[in-house]
Amino acid sequence: SRVYSYLWAGADDFDVEGMRPLPDQAKPNHARLRQLCATSRLLYTRLAWGAVVVLSVVGSLIVWPKAQASVQPWQTWVAWSSYVLAVGYSLGTSHWVFACQGTNRVRECQESILWSGVIYFASAAILLLTGFGLFSMVAATFFRGWLGRRLCVRTFLRIVPDSDGPMSKPDLSM
């Protein structure tokens, strides 16, 4: 979030430690912001895949006895697998929240948290009341992640448009 803020303030680049002086005529550095976003996307996608693997293995060991004791074990496994994927999606796309915060869009970021929480509560309640059981929580978790990220993506792309250049490739030196 600090690096997003620094580039949003007009810095031509950033240092790992300390801060460079900002240029006098500071405009947001859209090119580097897009590159940072691409790099963050790559990092968070990799983190999400790692988390999915660890959660799948460790979580499945914990879920195994409960699934075998249930009346329909296949439903438990489908719900568990879907939940792992929903968590992976949420983690893999969470870099958009930092992009939104770092570009001084606190209000929009808070709105994304509010509306994603509302959709989580509403969808979980409706699905639970209509008999969807475990799948209710899986769906609610996915809806929360999806809506929250979509709102942050929309905000970021509105203020850092592609019109002055395409989304960059990741820069692994960042």
Short mmCIF file of N, CA and C in Angstrom, two decimals:
data_model
loop_
_atom_site.label_atom_id
_atom_site.label_comp_id
_atom_site.label_asym_id
_atom_site.label_seq_id
_atom_site.Cartn_x
_atom_site.Cartn_y
_atom_site.Cartn_z
N SER A 1 0.82 -1.19 0.00
CA SER A 1 0.00 0.00 0.00
C SER A 1 0.87 1.26 0.00
N ARG A 2 2.02 1.21 0.70
CA ARG A 2 2.92 2.36 0.75
C ARG A 2 3.48 2.65 -0.63
N VAL A 3 3.84 1.63 -1.37
CA VAL A 3 4.41 1.83 -2.71
C VAL A 3 3.35 2.39 -3.64
N TYR A 4 2.12 1.88 -3.56
CA TYR A 4 1.03 2.45 -4.36
C TYR A 4 0.88 3.94 -4.06
N SER A 5 0.90 4.29 -2.78
CA SER A 5 0.74 5.70 -2.38
C SER A 5 1.88 6.55 -2.93
N TYR A 6 3.07 6.03 -2.87
CA TYR A 6 4.25 6.76 -3.32
C TYR A 6 4.17 7.03 -4.83
N LEU A 7 3.80 6.00 -5.59
CA LEU A 7 3.67 6.18 -7.04
C LEU A 7 2.46 7.06 -7.38
N TRP A 8 1.41 6.97 -6.57
CA TRP A 8 0.23 7.81 -6.77
C TRP A 8 0.60 9.29 -6.56
N ALA A 9 1.56 9.53 -5.66
CA ALA A 9 1.98 10.91 -5.38
C ALA A 9 2.90 11.45 -6.48
N GLY A 10 3.28 10.61 -7.44
CA GLY A 10 4.06 11.10 -8.57
C GLY A 10 5.49 10.65 -8.62
N ALA A 11 5.90 9.79 -7.71
CA ALA A 11 7.28 9.32 -7.73
C ALA A 11 7.56 8.57 -9.03
N ASP A 12 8.78 8.74 -9.55
CA ASP A 12 9.13 8.03 -10.78
C ASP A 12 9.44 6.57 -10.49
N ASP A 13 9.84 6.27 -9.26
CA ASP A 13 10.12 4.91 -8.84
C ASP A 13 10.14 4.91 -7.31
N PHE A 14 10.50 3.82 -6.71
CA PHE A 14 10.57 3.75 -5.26
C PHE A 14 11.82 3.00 -4.86
N ASP A 15 12.25 3.22 -3.63
CA ASP A 15 13.39 2.52 -3.07
C ASP A 15 12.88 1.51 -2.05
N VAL A 16 13.64 0.46 -1.85
CA VAL A 16 13.24 -0.55 -0.87
C VAL A 16 13.21 0.06 0.52
N GLU A 17 14.16 0.94 0.79
CA GLU A 17 14.20 1.64 2.07
C GLU A 17 14.25 3.14 1.81
N GLY A 18 13.62 3.89 2.69
CA GLY A 18 13.65 5.34 2.56
C GLY A 18 12.73 5.84 1.46
N MET A 19 12.83 7.15 1.21
CA MET A 19 11.98 7.77 0.20
C MET A 19 12.79 8.75 -0.63
N ARG A 20 12.48 8.80 -1.89
CA ARG A 20 13.08 9.79 -2.78
C ARG A 20 12.25 11.06 -2.70
N PRO A 21 12.85 12.19 -3.02
CA PRO A 21 12.04 13.40 -3.10
C PRO A 21 11.10 13.32 -4.30
N LEU A 22 9.90 13.83 -4.12
CA LEU A 22 8.91 13.81 -5.20
C LEU A 22 9.18 14.95 -6.17
N PRO A 23 8.85 14.76 -7.45
CA PRO A 23 9.02 15.85 -8.41
C PRO A 23 8.08 17.01 -8.08
N ASP A 24 8.45 18.22 -8.54
CA ASP A 24 7.64 19.41 -8.25
C ASP A 24 6.25 19.31 -8.86
N GLN A 25 6.16 18.90 -10.10
CA GLN A 25 4.88 18.76 -10.79
C GLN A 25 4.45 17.29 -10.70
N ALA A 26 4.00 16.88 -9.54
CA ALA A 26 3.70 15.47 -9.30
C ALA A 26 2.33 15.09 -9.83
N LYS A 27 2.33 14.22 -10.82
CA LYS A 27 1.11 13.58 -11.31
C LYS A 27 1.27 12.10 -11.02
N PRO A 28 0.20 11.38 -10.81
CA PRO A 28 0.33 9.95 -10.57
C PRO A 28 1.11 9.26 -11.68
N ASN A 29 1.96 8.37 -11.28
CA ASN A 29 2.79 7.61 -12.22
C ASN A 29 2.00 6.38 -12.66
N HIS A 30 1.11 6.57 -13.62
CA HIS A 30 0.21 5.51 -14.06
C HIS A 30 0.94 4.28 -14.58
N ALA A 31 2.02 4.49 -15.31
CA ALA A 31 2.75 3.35 -15.89
C ALA A 31 3.30 2.45 -14.78
N ARG A 32 3.94 3.04 -13.78
CA ARG A 32 4.50 2.24 -12.68
C ARG A 32 3.39 1.66 -11.80
N LEU A 33 2.28 2.39 -11.65
CA LEU A 33 1.15 1.85 -10.88
C LEU A 33 0.61 0.59 -11.55
N ARG A 34 0.48 0.63 -12.88
CA ARG A 34 0.01 -0.55 -13.59
C ARG A 34 1.01 -1.70 -13.47
N GLN A 35 2.30 -1.37 -13.51
CA GLN A 35 3.32 -2.40 -13.38
C GLN A 35 3.31 -2.99 -11.97
N LEU A 36 3.15 -2.15 -10.97
CA LEU A 36 3.06 -2.63 -9.59
C LEU A 36 1.84 -3.53 -9.44
N CYS A 37 0.75 -3.15 -10.06
CA CYS A 37 -0.47 -3.95 -10.00
C CYS A 37 -0.25 -5.32 -10.64
N ALA A 38 0.41 -5.34 -11.78
CA ALA A 38 0.70 -6.61 -12.46
C ALA A 38 1.62 -7.49 -11.61
N THR A 39 2.60 -6.87 -10.98
CA THR A 39 3.53 -7.62 -10.13
C THR A 39 2.81 -8.15 -8.89
N SER A 40 1.95 -7.32 -8.31
CA SER A 40 1.17 -7.75 -7.15
C SER A 40 0.24 -8.91 -7.52
N ARG A 41 -0.36 -8.81 -8.70
CA ARG A 41 -1.25 -9.88 -9.15
C ARG A 41 -0.49 -11.20 -9.25
N LEU A 42 0.71 -11.16 -9.82
CA LEU A 42 1.52 -12.37 -9.93
C LEU A 42 1.87 -12.92 -8.54
N LEU A 43 2.32 -12.05 -7.64
CA LEU A 43 2.69 -12.47 -6.29
C LEU A 43 1.49 -13.09 -5.57
N TYR A 44 0.36 -12.41 -5.59
CA TYR A 44 -0.81 -12.90 -4.86
C TYR A 44 -1.40 -14.15 -5.50
N THR A 45 -1.26 -14.30 -6.81
CA THR A 45 -1.70 -15.53 -7.45
C THR A 45 -0.85 -16.70 -6.97
N ARG A 46 0.45 -16.49 -6.90
CA ARG A 46 1.34 -17.54 -6.41
C ARG A 46 1.06 -17.87 -4.94
N LEU A 47 0.86 -16.83 -4.13
CA LEU A 47 0.52 -17.06 -2.72
C LEU A 47 -0.78 -17.85 -2.60
N ALA A 48 -1.74 -17.52 -3.43
CA ALA A 48 -3.04 -18.20 -3.38
C ALA A 48 -2.88 -19.68 -3.74
N TRP A 49 -2.09 -19.97 -4.78
CA TRP A 49 -1.89 -21.38 -5.14
C TRP A 49 -1.21 -22.14 -4.01
N GLY A 50 -0.24 -21.52 -3.37
CA GLY A 50 0.42 -22.16 -2.21
C GLY A 50 -0.56 -22.39 -1.08
N ALA A 51 -1.39 -21.40 -0.81
CA ALA A 51 -2.38 -21.53 0.26
C ALA A 51 -3.40 -22.61 -0.06
N VAL A 52 -3.80 -22.70 -1.33
CA VAL A 52 -4.76 -23.73 -1.75
C VAL A 52 -4.16 -25.12 -1.51
N VAL A 53 -2.90 -25.29 -1.86
CA VAL A 53 -2.25 -26.59 -1.66
C VAL A 53 -2.19 -26.93 -0.17
N VAL A 54 -1.70 -25.99 0.64
CA VAL A 54 -1.57 -26.25 2.08
C VAL A 54 -2.95 -26.47 2.71
N LEU A 55 -3.89 -25.62 2.40
CA LEU A 55 -5.24 -25.76 2.94
C LEU A 55 -5.88 -27.06 2.50
N SER A 56 -5.66 -27.44 1.25
CA SER A 56 -6.23 -28.70 0.75
C SER A 56 -5.69 -29.90 1.51
N VAL A 57 -4.39 -29.92 1.71
CA VAL A 57 -3.77 -31.07 2.37
C VAL A 57 -4.11 -31.10 3.86
N VAL A 58 -3.78 -30.02 4.55
CA VAL A 58 -3.99 -29.99 6.00
C VAL A 58 -5.48 -30.01 6.33
N GLY A 59 -6.26 -29.20 5.63
CA GLY A 59 -7.69 -29.15 5.89
C GLY A 59 -8.38 -30.47 5.60
N SER A 60 -7.95 -31.14 4.54
CA SER A 60 -8.57 -32.43 4.20
C SER A 60 -8.31 -33.48 5.27
N LEU A 61 -7.14 -33.42 5.90
CA LEU A 61 -6.86 -34.34 7.01
C LEU A 61 -7.81 -34.08 8.17
N ILE A 62 -8.16 -32.83 8.37
CA ILE A 62 -9.08 -32.48 9.46
C ILE A 62 -10.53 -32.80 9.07
N VAL A 63 -10.88 -32.56 7.83
CA VAL A 63 -12.25 -32.79 7.36
C VAL A 63 -12.55 -34.28 7.19
N TRP A 64 -11.54 -35.08 6.89
CA TRP A 64 -11.72 -36.50 6.58
C TRP A 64 -12.63 -37.24 7.56
N PRO A 65 -12.34 -37.24 8.87
CA PRO A 65 -13.20 -38.03 9.77
C PRO A 65 -14.65 -37.51 9.81
N LYS A 66 -14.81 -36.21 9.72
CA LYS A 66 -16.17 -35.64 9.74
C LYS A 66 -16.93 -35.99 8.46
N ALA A 67 -16.23 -35.97 7.34
CA ALA A 67 -16.87 -36.31 6.07
C ALA A 67 -17.29 -37.77 6.07
N GLN A 68 -16.43 -38.64 6.57
CA GLN A 68 -16.75 -40.07 6.58
C GLN A 68 -17.90 -40.39 7.52
N ALA A 69 -18.06 -39.58 8.57
CA ALA A 69 -19.14 -39.81 9.53
C ALA A 69 -20.46 -39.21 9.05
N SER A 70 -20.43 -38.38 8.02
CA SER A 70 -21.67 -37.74 7.56
C SER A 70 -22.50 -38.72 6.72
N VAL A 71 -23.78 -38.39 6.58
CA VAL A 71 -24.69 -39.23 5.81
C VAL A 71 -24.32 -39.23 4.33
N GLN A 72 -23.92 -38.08 3.80
CA GLN A 72 -23.52 -37.96 2.40
C GLN A 72 -22.12 -37.35 2.33
N PRO A 73 -21.09 -38.19 2.45
CA PRO A 73 -19.72 -37.66 2.46
C PRO A 73 -19.36 -36.87 1.21
N TRP A 74 -19.88 -37.23 0.08
CA TRP A 74 -19.53 -36.53 -1.16
C TRP A 74 -19.93 -35.07 -1.10
N GLN A 75 -21.06 -34.75 -0.43
CA GLN A 75 -21.47 -33.35 -0.30
C GLN A 75 -20.47 -32.56 0.56
N THR A 76 -20.00 -33.20 1.60
CA THR A 76 -19.00 -32.55 2.45
C THR A 76 -17.74 -32.26 1.66
N TRP A 77 -17.29 -33.22 0.83
CA TRP A 77 -16.08 -33.04 0.05
C TRP A 77 -16.26 -31.98 -1.04
N VAL A 78 -17.42 -31.95 -1.66
CA VAL A 78 -17.68 -30.93 -2.67
C VAL A 78 -17.70 -29.54 -2.01
N ALA A 79 -18.36 -29.44 -0.85
CA ALA A 79 -18.40 -28.16 -0.13
C ALA A 79 -16.99 -27.74 0.29
N TRP A 80 -16.22 -28.69 0.81
CA TRP A 80 -14.86 -28.38 1.25
C TRP A 80 -14.00 -27.93 0.06
N SER A 81 -14.05 -28.65 -1.03
CA SER A 81 -13.27 -28.29 -2.21
C SER A 81 -13.66 -26.91 -2.75
N SER A 82 -14.94 -26.66 -2.78
CA SER A 82 -15.43 -25.35 -3.24
C SER A 82 -14.97 -24.24 -2.32
N TYR A 83 -14.99 -24.51 -1.02
CA TYR A 83 -14.54 -23.51 -0.05
C TYR A 83 -13.06 -23.21 -0.24
N VAL A 84 -12.26 -24.23 -0.44
CA VAL A 84 -10.82 -24.02 -0.66
C VAL A 84 -10.60 -23.14 -1.89
N LEU A 85 -11.35 -23.39 -2.96
CA LEU A 85 -11.23 -22.57 -4.16
C LEU A 85 -11.69 -21.14 -3.90
N ALA A 86 -12.76 -20.96 -3.13
CA ALA A 86 -13.24 -19.60 -2.81
C ALA A 86 -12.20 -18.84 -2.00
N VAL A 87 -11.56 -19.51 -1.06
CA VAL A 87 -10.50 -18.87 -0.27
C VAL A 87 -9.31 -18.54 -1.17
N GLY A 88 -8.97 -19.44 -2.05
CA GLY A 88 -7.87 -19.20 -3.00
C GLY A 88 -8.16 -17.99 -3.88
N TYR A 89 -9.39 -17.89 -4.37
CA TYR A 89 -9.77 -16.74 -5.19
C TYR A 89 -9.67 -15.45 -4.39
N SER A 90 -10.19 -15.47 -3.18
CA SER A 90 -10.16 -14.25 -2.35
C SER A 90 -8.74 -13.81 -2.05
N LEU A 91 -7.87 -14.75 -1.72
CA LEU A 91 -6.48 -14.40 -1.46
C LEU A 91 -5.78 -13.94 -2.74
N GLY A 92 -6.02 -14.63 -3.82
CA GLY A 92 -5.36 -14.29 -5.08
C GLY A 92 -5.75 -12.94 -5.65
N THR A 93 -6.90 -12.44 -5.27
CA THR A 93 -7.35 -11.14 -5.77
C THR A 93 -7.29 -10.04 -4.72
N SER A 94 -6.77 -10.34 -3.54
CA SER A 94 -6.76 -9.34 -2.46
C SER A 94 -5.81 -8.17 -2.73
N HIS A 95 -4.92 -8.30 -3.71
CA HIS A 95 -4.02 -7.17 -4.02
C HIS A 95 -4.81 -5.95 -4.50
N TRP A 96 -6.02 -6.15 -5.02
CA TRP A 96 -6.82 -5.02 -5.47
C TRP A 96 -7.22 -4.11 -4.32
N VAL A 97 -7.40 -4.67 -3.13
CA VAL A 97 -7.73 -3.85 -1.96
C VAL A 97 -6.56 -2.91 -1.65
N PHE A 98 -5.34 -3.43 -1.71
CA PHE A 98 -4.16 -2.60 -1.45
C PHE A 98 -4.01 -1.52 -2.52
N ALA A 99 -4.31 -1.88 -3.76
CA ALA A 99 -4.24 -0.89 -4.85
C ALA A 99 -5.23 0.23 -4.60
N CYS A 100 -6.41 -0.12 -4.17
CA CYS A 100 -7.45 0.88 -3.91
C CYS A 100 -7.05 1.77 -2.72
N GLN A 101 -6.56 1.16 -1.66
CA GLN A 101 -6.13 1.93 -0.49
C GLN A 101 -4.95 2.84 -0.83
N GLY A 102 -3.99 2.31 -1.55
CA GLY A 102 -2.76 3.03 -1.83
C GLY A 102 -2.92 4.19 -2.79
N THR A 103 -4.02 4.22 -3.52
CA THR A 103 -4.26 5.33 -4.44
C THR A 103 -5.25 6.32 -3.84
N ASN A 104 -5.28 6.33 -2.52
CA ASN A 104 -6.06 7.31 -1.76
C ASN A 104 -7.56 7.19 -2.02
N ARG A 105 -8.03 5.99 -2.18
CA ARG A 105 -9.46 5.75 -2.39
C ARG A 105 -10.04 5.03 -1.17
N VAL A 106 -9.88 5.67 -0.03
CA VAL A 106 -10.31 5.08 1.23
C VAL A 106 -11.83 4.87 1.24
N ARG A 107 -12.56 5.85 0.76
CA ARG A 107 -14.02 5.73 0.76
C ARG A 107 -14.47 4.54 -0.07
N GLU A 108 -13.94 4.42 -1.29
CA GLU A 108 -14.32 3.32 -2.16
C GLU A 108 -13.90 1.98 -1.56
N CYS A 109 -12.75 1.96 -0.90
CA CYS A 109 -12.29 0.73 -0.27
C CYS A 109 -13.23 0.33 0.87
N GLN A 110 -13.64 1.31 1.67
CA GLN A 110 -14.58 1.03 2.75
C GLN A 110 -15.94 0.59 2.20
N GLU A 111 -16.35 1.19 1.10
CA GLU A 111 -17.61 0.76 0.47
C GLU A 111 -17.51 -0.69 0.01
N SER A 112 -16.38 -1.08 -0.54
CA SER A 112 -16.23 -2.47 -0.99
C SER A 112 -16.30 -3.43 0.20
N ILE A 113 -15.74 -3.03 1.33
CA ILE A 113 -15.81 -3.86 2.53
C ILE A 113 -17.25 -3.94 3.03
N LEU A 114 -17.93 -2.80 3.04
CA LEU A 114 -19.33 -2.77 3.49
C LEU A 114 -20.21 -3.64 2.61
N TRP A 115 -20.18 -3.41 1.29
CA TRP A 115 -21.08 -4.13 0.39
C TRP A 115 -20.74 -5.60 0.29
N SER A 116 -19.47 -5.95 0.38
CA SER A 116 -19.13 -7.37 0.36
C SER A 116 -19.58 -8.05 1.65
N GLY A 117 -19.55 -7.32 2.77
CA GLY A 117 -20.08 -7.86 4.02
C GLY A 117 -21.58 -8.03 3.98
N VAL A 118 -22.26 -7.07 3.36
CA VAL A 118 -23.72 -7.16 3.22
C VAL A 118 -24.09 -8.36 2.35
N ILE A 119 -23.40 -8.53 1.23
CA ILE A 119 -23.73 -9.67 0.36
C ILE A 119 -23.40 -10.99 1.04
N TYR A 120 -22.36 -11.01 1.84
CA TYR A 120 -22.02 -12.22 2.59
C TYR A 120 -23.16 -12.58 3.54
N PHE A 121 -23.58 -11.62 4.34
CA PHE A 121 -24.64 -11.85 5.31
C PHE A 121 -25.94 -12.24 4.63
N ALA A 122 -26.34 -11.47 3.62
CA ALA A 122 -27.62 -11.71 2.94
C ALA A 122 -27.62 -13.06 2.22
N SER A 123 -26.57 -13.35 1.47
CA SER A 123 -26.55 -14.62 0.73
C SER A 123 -26.47 -15.81 1.67
N ALA A 124 -25.68 -15.72 2.73
CA ALA A 124 -25.60 -16.82 3.69
C ALA A 124 -26.96 -17.05 4.35
N ALA A 125 -27.60 -15.96 4.76
CA ALA A 125 -28.91 -16.09 5.42
C ALA A 125 -29.95 -16.70 4.48
N ILE A 126 -30.03 -16.17 3.29
CA ILE A 126 -31.04 -16.67 2.33
C ILE A 126 -30.78 -18.13 1.97
N LEU A 127 -29.53 -18.46 1.69
CA LEU A 127 -29.22 -19.83 1.31
C LEU A 127 -29.39 -20.80 2.47
N LEU A 128 -29.04 -20.38 3.68
CA LEU A 128 -29.25 -21.24 4.84
C LEU A 128 -30.74 -21.47 5.09
N LEU A 129 -31.52 -20.40 4.99
CA LEU A 129 -32.96 -20.53 5.21
C LEU A 129 -33.67 -21.36 4.14
N THR A 130 -33.07 -21.43 2.97
CA THR A 130 -33.69 -22.22 1.89
C THR A 130 -33.10 -23.63 1.80
N GLY A 131 -32.28 -24.02 2.80
CA GLY A 131 -31.85 -25.41 2.90
C GLY A 131 -30.58 -25.79 2.17
N PHE A 132 -29.71 -24.86 1.87
CA PHE A 132 -28.49 -25.20 1.15
C PHE A 132 -27.35 -25.65 2.06
N GLY A 133 -27.53 -25.60 3.35
CA GLY A 133 -26.55 -26.13 4.30
C GLY A 133 -25.15 -25.55 4.13
N LEU A 134 -24.16 -26.45 4.12
CA LEU A 134 -22.75 -26.03 4.01
C LEU A 134 -22.48 -25.18 2.78
N PHE A 135 -23.18 -25.46 1.70
CA PHE A 135 -22.95 -24.72 0.45
C PHE A 135 -23.30 -23.24 0.61
N SER A 136 -24.15 -22.93 1.58
CA SER A 136 -24.50 -21.53 1.84
C SER A 136 -23.27 -20.72 2.21
N MET A 137 -22.46 -21.28 3.08
CA MET A 137 -21.27 -20.56 3.55
C MET A 137 -20.20 -20.49 2.46
N VAL A 138 -20.13 -21.54 1.66
CA VAL A 138 -19.18 -21.53 0.55
C VAL A 138 -19.55 -20.44 -0.45
N ALA A 139 -20.83 -20.41 -0.83
CA ALA A 139 -21.30 -19.41 -1.78
C ALA A 139 -21.14 -18.00 -1.21
N ALA A 140 -21.49 -17.81 0.06
CA ALA A 140 -21.37 -16.49 0.68
C ALA A 140 -19.91 -16.03 0.71
N THR A 141 -19.00 -16.93 0.99
CA THR A 141 -17.57 -16.59 1.00
C THR A 141 -17.11 -16.16 -0.39
N PHE A 142 -17.54 -16.90 -1.41
CA PHE A 142 -17.17 -16.53 -2.77
C PHE A 142 -17.78 -15.18 -3.16
N PHE A 143 -19.07 -14.97 -2.87
CA PHE A 143 -19.74 -13.71 -3.23
C PHE A 143 -19.05 -12.52 -2.56
N ARG A 144 -18.66 -12.70 -1.30
CA ARG A 144 -17.98 -11.62 -0.59
C ARG A 144 -16.67 -11.25 -1.30
N GLY A 145 -15.87 -12.24 -1.59
CA GLY A 145 -14.60 -11.98 -2.27
C GLY A 145 -14.80 -11.39 -3.65
N TRP A 146 -15.75 -11.93 -4.39
CA TRP A 146 -15.99 -11.45 -5.76
C TRP A 146 -16.46 -10.01 -5.77
N LEU A 147 -17.47 -9.67 -4.99
CA LEU A 147 -17.99 -8.31 -5.01
C LEU A 147 -16.96 -7.31 -4.49
N GLY A 148 -16.31 -7.64 -3.39
CA GLY A 148 -15.30 -6.73 -2.84
C GLY A 148 -14.20 -6.42 -3.84
N ARG A 149 -13.72 -7.45 -4.53
CA ARG A 149 -12.65 -7.24 -5.51
C ARG A 149 -13.15 -6.49 -6.73
N ARG A 150 -14.35 -6.81 -7.20
CA ARG A 150 -14.90 -6.12 -8.38
C ARG A 150 -15.02 -4.62 -8.12
N LEU A 151 -15.45 -4.25 -6.93
CA LEU A 151 -15.58 -2.83 -6.61
C LEU A 151 -14.21 -2.15 -6.57
N CYS A 152 -13.22 -2.83 -6.01
CA CYS A 152 -11.86 -2.26 -5.97
C CYS A 152 -11.25 -2.20 -7.37
N VAL A 153 -11.46 -3.22 -8.18
CA VAL A 153 -10.94 -3.22 -9.55
C VAL A 153 -11.55 -2.05 -10.33
N ARG A 154 -12.85 -1.88 -10.21
CA ARG A 154 -13.54 -0.79 -10.92
C ARG A 154 -12.96 0.57 -10.51
N THR A 155 -12.74 0.76 -9.23
CA THR A 155 -12.18 2.02 -8.75
C THR A 155 -10.77 2.23 -9.29
N PHE A 156 -9.92 1.21 -9.19
CA PHE A 156 -8.53 1.35 -9.64
C PHE A 156 -8.47 1.64 -11.14
N LEU A 157 -9.23 0.90 -11.93
CA LEU A 157 -9.17 1.10 -13.37
C LEU A 157 -9.79 2.44 -13.81
N ARG A 158 -10.65 2.99 -12.98
CA ARG A 158 -11.20 4.30 -13.27
C ARG A 158 -10.15 5.40 -13.07
N ILE A 159 -9.31 5.25 -12.05
CA ILE A 159 -8.33 6.30 -11.75
C ILE A 159 -6.97 6.05 -12.39
N VAL A 160 -6.69 4.81 -12.76
CA VAL A 160 -5.45 4.47 -13.46
C VAL A 160 -5.86 3.80 -14.77
N PRO A 161 -6.29 4.60 -15.72
CA PRO A 161 -6.85 4.04 -16.96
C PRO A 161 -5.79 3.41 -17.85
N ASP A 162 -6.27 2.51 -18.70
CA ASP A 162 -5.40 1.89 -19.70
C ASP A 162 -5.19 2.80 -20.90
N SER A 163 -5.87 3.93 -20.94
CA SER A 163 -5.83 4.79 -22.13
C SER A 163 -4.44 5.33 -22.43
N ASP A 164 -3.61 5.48 -21.41
CA ASP A 164 -2.25 5.98 -21.67
C ASP A 164 -1.22 4.85 -21.63
N GLY A 165 -1.66 3.65 -21.89
CA GLY A 165 -0.76 2.50 -21.97
C GLY A 165 -1.42 1.27 -21.41
N PRO A 166 -1.09 0.11 -21.93
CA PRO A 166 -1.71 -1.13 -21.47
C PRO A 166 -1.18 -1.54 -20.10
N MET A 167 -1.86 -2.49 -19.47
CA MET A 167 -1.40 -3.05 -18.22
C MET A 167 -0.03 -3.66 -18.47
N SER A 168 0.89 -3.37 -17.61
CA SER A 168 2.28 -3.80 -17.80
C SER A 168 2.47 -5.26 -17.43
N LYS A 169 3.63 -5.74 -17.79
CA LYS A 169 4.05 -7.07 -17.38
C LYS A 169 4.65 -6.93 -15.97
N PRO A 170 4.61 -7.99 -15.19
CA PRO A 170 5.19 -7.93 -13.84
C PRO A 170 6.68 -7.61 -13.88
N ASP A 171 7.13 -6.87 -12.89
CA ASP A 171 8.55 -6.55 -12.74
C ASP A 171 9.01 -7.26 -11.47
N LEU A 172 9.70 -8.37 -11.61
CA LEU A 172 10.08 -9.18 -10.47
C LEU A 172 11.14 -8.54 -9.59
N SER A 173 11.70 -7.41 -10.03
CA SER A 173 12.68 -6.72 -9.20
C SER A 173 12.00 -5.80 -8.18
N MET A 174 10.68 -5.65 -8.29
CA MET A 174 9.95 -4.75 -7.37
C MET A 174 9.95 -5.31 -5.97
#
